Short mmCIF file of C-alpha atoms in Angstrom, two decimals:
data_model
loop_
_atom_site.label_atom_id
_atom_site.label_comp_id
_atom_site.label_asym_id
_atom_site.label_seq_id
_atom_site.Cartn_x
_atom_site.Cartn_y
_atom_site.Cartn_z
CA MET A 24 -68.64 8.89 -56.03
CA ASN A 25 -65.46 10.14 -54.34
CA LYS A 26 -62.18 8.52 -55.31
CA PRO A 27 -60.42 6.61 -52.54
CA ASP A 28 -57.81 8.67 -50.71
CA PHE A 29 -54.96 6.16 -50.66
CA ASN A 30 -52.56 8.62 -49.09
CA LYS A 31 -54.88 9.21 -46.14
CA ARG A 32 -55.37 5.47 -45.76
CA MET A 33 -51.61 4.92 -45.77
CA LEU A 34 -51.04 7.46 -43.01
CA GLU A 35 -53.79 5.91 -40.90
CA LEU A 36 -52.16 2.50 -41.25
CA CYS A 37 -48.68 3.89 -40.55
CA ARG A 38 -49.79 5.57 -37.33
CA ALA A 39 -51.29 2.30 -36.10
CA VAL A 40 -48.26 0.04 -36.63
CA THR A 41 -45.95 -1.14 -33.90
CA PRO A 42 -42.59 0.67 -34.27
CA GLY A 43 -40.02 -1.49 -36.01
CA GLU A 44 -42.42 -3.58 -38.09
CA LYS A 45 -40.68 -4.75 -41.27
CA LEU A 46 -41.77 -3.44 -44.66
CA LEU A 47 -40.41 -4.52 -48.05
CA LEU A 48 -40.57 -1.58 -50.44
CA HIS A 49 -40.33 -2.30 -54.15
CA SER A 50 -38.38 0.53 -55.75
CA CYS A 51 -38.09 1.40 -59.42
CA CYS A 52 -35.20 3.83 -58.87
CA GLY A 53 -33.42 6.03 -56.35
CA PRO A 54 -35.25 9.29 -57.13
CA CYS A 55 -38.70 7.72 -56.72
CA SER A 56 -37.68 5.95 -53.53
CA SER A 57 -36.45 9.17 -51.91
CA ARG A 58 -39.78 10.74 -51.02
CA CYS A 59 -41.32 7.37 -50.11
CA LEU A 60 -38.52 6.47 -47.72
CA GLU A 61 -38.57 9.91 -46.14
CA THR A 62 -42.10 9.12 -44.96
CA LEU A 63 -41.91 5.37 -44.31
CA LYS A 64 -38.71 5.37 -42.27
CA GLU A 65 -40.59 7.10 -39.47
CA TYR A 66 -42.90 4.11 -39.01
CA PHE A 67 -41.20 0.96 -40.35
CA LYS A 68 -37.90 -0.85 -40.59
CA VAL A 69 -37.71 -0.61 -44.38
CA THR A 70 -35.83 -2.77 -46.85
CA VAL A 71 -35.72 -1.60 -50.46
CA LEU A 72 -36.22 -4.30 -53.09
CA PHE A 73 -34.74 -3.60 -56.52
CA TYR A 74 -36.73 -5.88 -58.81
CA ASN A 75 -37.18 -4.29 -62.23
CA PRO A 76 -37.01 -6.81 -65.08
CA ASN A 77 -38.80 -4.26 -67.26
CA ILE A 78 -35.53 -2.35 -67.67
CA THR A 79 -34.40 -3.63 -71.05
CA ASP A 80 -30.90 -2.15 -71.33
CA PRO A 81 -28.37 -3.81 -68.95
CA ALA A 82 -26.35 -0.60 -68.67
CA GLU A 83 -29.46 1.38 -67.74
CA TYR A 84 -30.36 -1.27 -65.18
CA GLU A 85 -26.96 -1.11 -63.51
CA LYS A 86 -26.97 2.69 -63.54
CA ARG A 87 -30.34 2.86 -61.78
CA LYS A 88 -29.37 0.19 -59.26
CA GLY A 89 -26.10 1.99 -58.55
CA GLU A 90 -27.91 5.25 -57.88
CA GLN A 91 -30.38 3.47 -55.60
CA LEU A 92 -27.51 2.00 -53.59
CA ARG A 93 -25.70 5.33 -53.40
CA PHE A 94 -28.82 7.05 -52.09
CA LEU A 95 -29.26 4.42 -49.38
CA ARG A 96 -25.61 4.69 -48.37
CA GLU A 97 -25.86 8.47 -48.13
CA THR A 98 -29.08 8.51 -46.09
CA GLY A 99 -29.10 5.22 -44.17
CA TRP A 100 -32.88 5.23 -44.56
CA ALA A 101 -33.28 1.54 -45.47
CA ASP A 102 -31.57 -1.78 -46.06
CA PHE A 103 -31.27 -3.20 -49.58
CA LEU A 104 -32.38 -6.44 -51.22
CA ASP A 105 -31.26 -7.10 -54.78
CA CYS A 106 -32.64 -9.45 -57.43
CA ASP A 107 -30.97 -10.97 -60.44
CA TYR A 108 -31.37 -9.02 -63.66
CA ALA A 109 -34.07 -11.02 -65.46
CA PRO A 110 -35.59 -9.13 -68.43
CA GLN A 111 -36.96 -12.40 -69.83
CA GLU A 112 -39.46 -12.44 -66.94
CA PHE A 113 -40.86 -9.12 -68.14
CA PHE A 114 -40.98 -10.14 -71.82
CA SER A 115 -42.79 -13.37 -70.93
CA CYS A 116 -45.25 -11.45 -68.78
CA VAL A 117 -46.24 -8.91 -71.45
CA GLN A 118 -46.10 -11.19 -74.49
CA GLY A 119 -48.81 -10.16 -76.94
CA LEU A 120 -49.11 -6.67 -75.43
CA GLU A 121 -46.03 -5.14 -77.03
CA GLY A 122 -48.09 -2.71 -79.11
CA GLU A 123 -50.23 -1.42 -76.24
CA LYS A 124 -50.11 2.28 -75.46
CA GLU A 125 -48.12 3.44 -72.46
CA GLY A 126 -50.30 3.25 -69.35
CA GLY A 127 -52.46 0.44 -70.73
CA ALA A 128 -52.75 -3.32 -70.30
CA ARG A 129 -49.00 -3.94 -70.67
CA CYS A 130 -48.27 -1.62 -67.74
CA TYR A 131 -50.95 -3.31 -65.62
CA LYS A 132 -49.27 -6.67 -66.18
CA CYS A 133 -45.89 -5.16 -65.34
CA TYR A 134 -47.26 -3.74 -62.08
CA ARG A 135 -48.60 -7.16 -61.17
CA LEU A 136 -45.31 -8.89 -61.96
CA ARG A 137 -43.31 -6.61 -59.68
CA LEU A 138 -45.83 -6.51 -56.84
CA GLU A 139 -46.25 -10.29 -56.80
CA LYS A 140 -42.48 -10.72 -56.59
CA THR A 141 -42.31 -8.21 -53.76
CA ALA A 142 -45.02 -9.97 -51.78
CA GLN A 143 -43.41 -13.37 -52.39
CA LEU A 144 -40.03 -12.18 -51.11
CA ALA A 145 -41.68 -10.35 -48.23
CA LYS A 146 -43.38 -13.55 -47.14
CA GLU A 147 -40.17 -15.56 -47.44
CA GLY A 148 -38.23 -12.91 -45.53
CA GLY A 149 -40.63 -12.49 -42.65
CA PHE A 150 -41.81 -9.00 -43.57
CA SER A 151 -45.22 -7.93 -42.28
CA TRP A 152 -45.87 -5.40 -45.05
CA PHE A 153 -45.11 -4.72 -48.71
CA CYS A 154 -45.44 -1.58 -50.80
CA SER A 155 -44.10 0.09 -53.96
CA THR A 156 -42.65 3.45 -54.92
CA LEU A 157 -44.46 3.39 -58.26
CA SER A 158 -47.37 5.58 -57.14
CA VAL A 159 -45.07 8.58 -56.67
CA SER A 160 -44.97 9.01 -60.44
CA PRO A 161 -47.75 11.06 -62.07
CA HIS A 162 -47.52 8.58 -64.97
CA LYS A 163 -48.45 5.53 -62.86
CA ASN A 164 -52.01 4.46 -62.05
CA SER A 165 -52.33 4.43 -58.26
CA ALA A 166 -55.81 2.89 -58.38
CA TRP A 167 -54.44 -0.12 -60.29
CA LEU A 168 -51.47 -0.44 -57.95
CA ASN A 169 -53.66 -0.46 -54.84
CA GLU A 170 -56.18 -2.81 -56.43
CA LEU A 171 -53.38 -5.27 -57.21
CA GLY A 172 -51.78 -4.86 -53.80
CA GLU A 173 -55.06 -5.61 -52.07
CA GLU A 174 -55.62 -8.71 -54.21
CA ILE A 175 -52.09 -10.00 -53.59
CA GLU A 176 -52.43 -9.40 -49.84
CA LYS A 177 -55.47 -11.70 -49.77
CA ARG A 178 -53.50 -14.47 -51.48
CA THR A 179 -50.23 -14.17 -49.59
CA GLY A 180 -51.19 -12.93 -46.15
CA VAL A 181 -48.58 -10.14 -46.33
CA ARG A 182 -50.22 -6.79 -45.62
CA TRP A 183 -50.32 -4.28 -48.45
CA LEU A 184 -49.61 -0.67 -47.49
CA TYR A 185 -52.02 1.45 -49.52
CA SER A 186 -50.29 4.48 -50.98
CA ASP A 187 -50.39 7.36 -53.40
CA PHE A 188 -47.01 8.93 -52.81
CA LYS A 189 -47.54 11.68 -55.38
CA LYS A 190 -50.06 13.34 -53.02
CA GLU A 191 -49.07 16.31 -50.85
CA ASN A 192 -46.54 17.35 -53.53
CA GLY A 193 -44.82 13.99 -53.19
CA TYR A 194 -43.56 13.92 -56.75
CA LEU A 195 -42.10 17.42 -56.45
CA ARG A 196 -40.44 16.42 -53.18
CA SER A 197 -38.85 13.43 -54.92
CA VAL A 198 -37.47 15.77 -57.59
CA ARG A 199 -35.97 18.06 -54.94
CA LEU A 200 -34.41 15.18 -53.01
CA ALA A 201 -32.94 13.80 -56.23
CA GLN A 202 -31.41 17.21 -56.93
CA GLU A 203 -30.00 17.43 -53.39
CA HIS A 204 -28.31 14.05 -53.80
CA ASN A 205 -27.41 14.61 -57.46
CA LEU A 206 -29.25 11.44 -58.48
CA TYR A 207 -29.60 10.37 -62.09
CA ARG A 208 -33.23 10.79 -63.23
CA GLN A 209 -34.28 8.69 -66.20
CA ASN A 210 -36.86 9.94 -68.72
CA TYR A 211 -38.68 6.64 -69.37
CA CYS A 212 -39.88 3.72 -67.25
CA GLY A 213 -37.19 1.34 -68.47
CA CYS A 214 -38.86 -1.02 -70.92
CA ILE A 215 -38.03 -0.85 -74.60
CA PHE A 216 -41.69 -0.22 -75.45
CA SER A 217 -41.73 3.02 -73.47
CA ASP A 218 -38.40 4.34 -74.75
CA TRP A 219 -39.62 6.66 -77.49
CA THR A 220 -36.08 7.50 -78.58
CA LYS A 221 -35.64 3.88 -79.67
CA ASN A 222 -39.24 3.23 -80.73
CA PRO A 223 -40.60 6.44 -82.29
CA SER A 224 -43.25 4.47 -84.23
CA LEU A 225 -44.92 2.99 -81.12
#
C-alpha cells in the first residue's frame, strides 16, 4: 500500500483556496518556519503562532522566539501571535512518559498538545485553516501530525492543511534560508528529555 503523499495533498488544497484566506501556522522555531512560509505565503494570509511549552529552558525559549520574530521582521512573510511561556502544560501532558524514547509516545502527546492549542486559537481568531511547521524536520513523524490534524479538524471545524514540508528538499531549503538570515539553529527539540547533553542516561 502506497503511503499518503501529504505534500501533494497540501498543494492541491493550496491551489483551491480563495486568495487571502487566513491560516494559523504553529511554528517551533524560525529556521523551520522559513521554508514553510516561503510556500504558504503565496496562498494564504499567514499568522505564525509561537506555542512551544515543551521548551524547558526559559533562556532557550526566549532565544528561539526572538529569532522567529527577527525572521518575520526581515521577510514580512507573516504576522505573529505569541503565547505565554507555560512549560507546566507540557509536563502535565507527558506525565508518566518521561522515560519514553525520542520519537515515541511522549512526542505524540506533545504534537497533540500543540496542534490542539493551534486549532483552538484559530477558531477563536476566525482563521479558516491551521497547520504546523513540525513536518519539515526529518525527526518528526508526518503521518502522526496529519492524523492528529485531521482528527482535530473534525472536532473544531477549523480546516487542517495536510503537509509534509520536508518533501521536495524542504528541510535542506530551511537550512539554506536559516543560513541566509543567520538564524540560530538548535540541536534538540526543546524538552529536557530530548536534550542529550543534560540527560545522557535517557
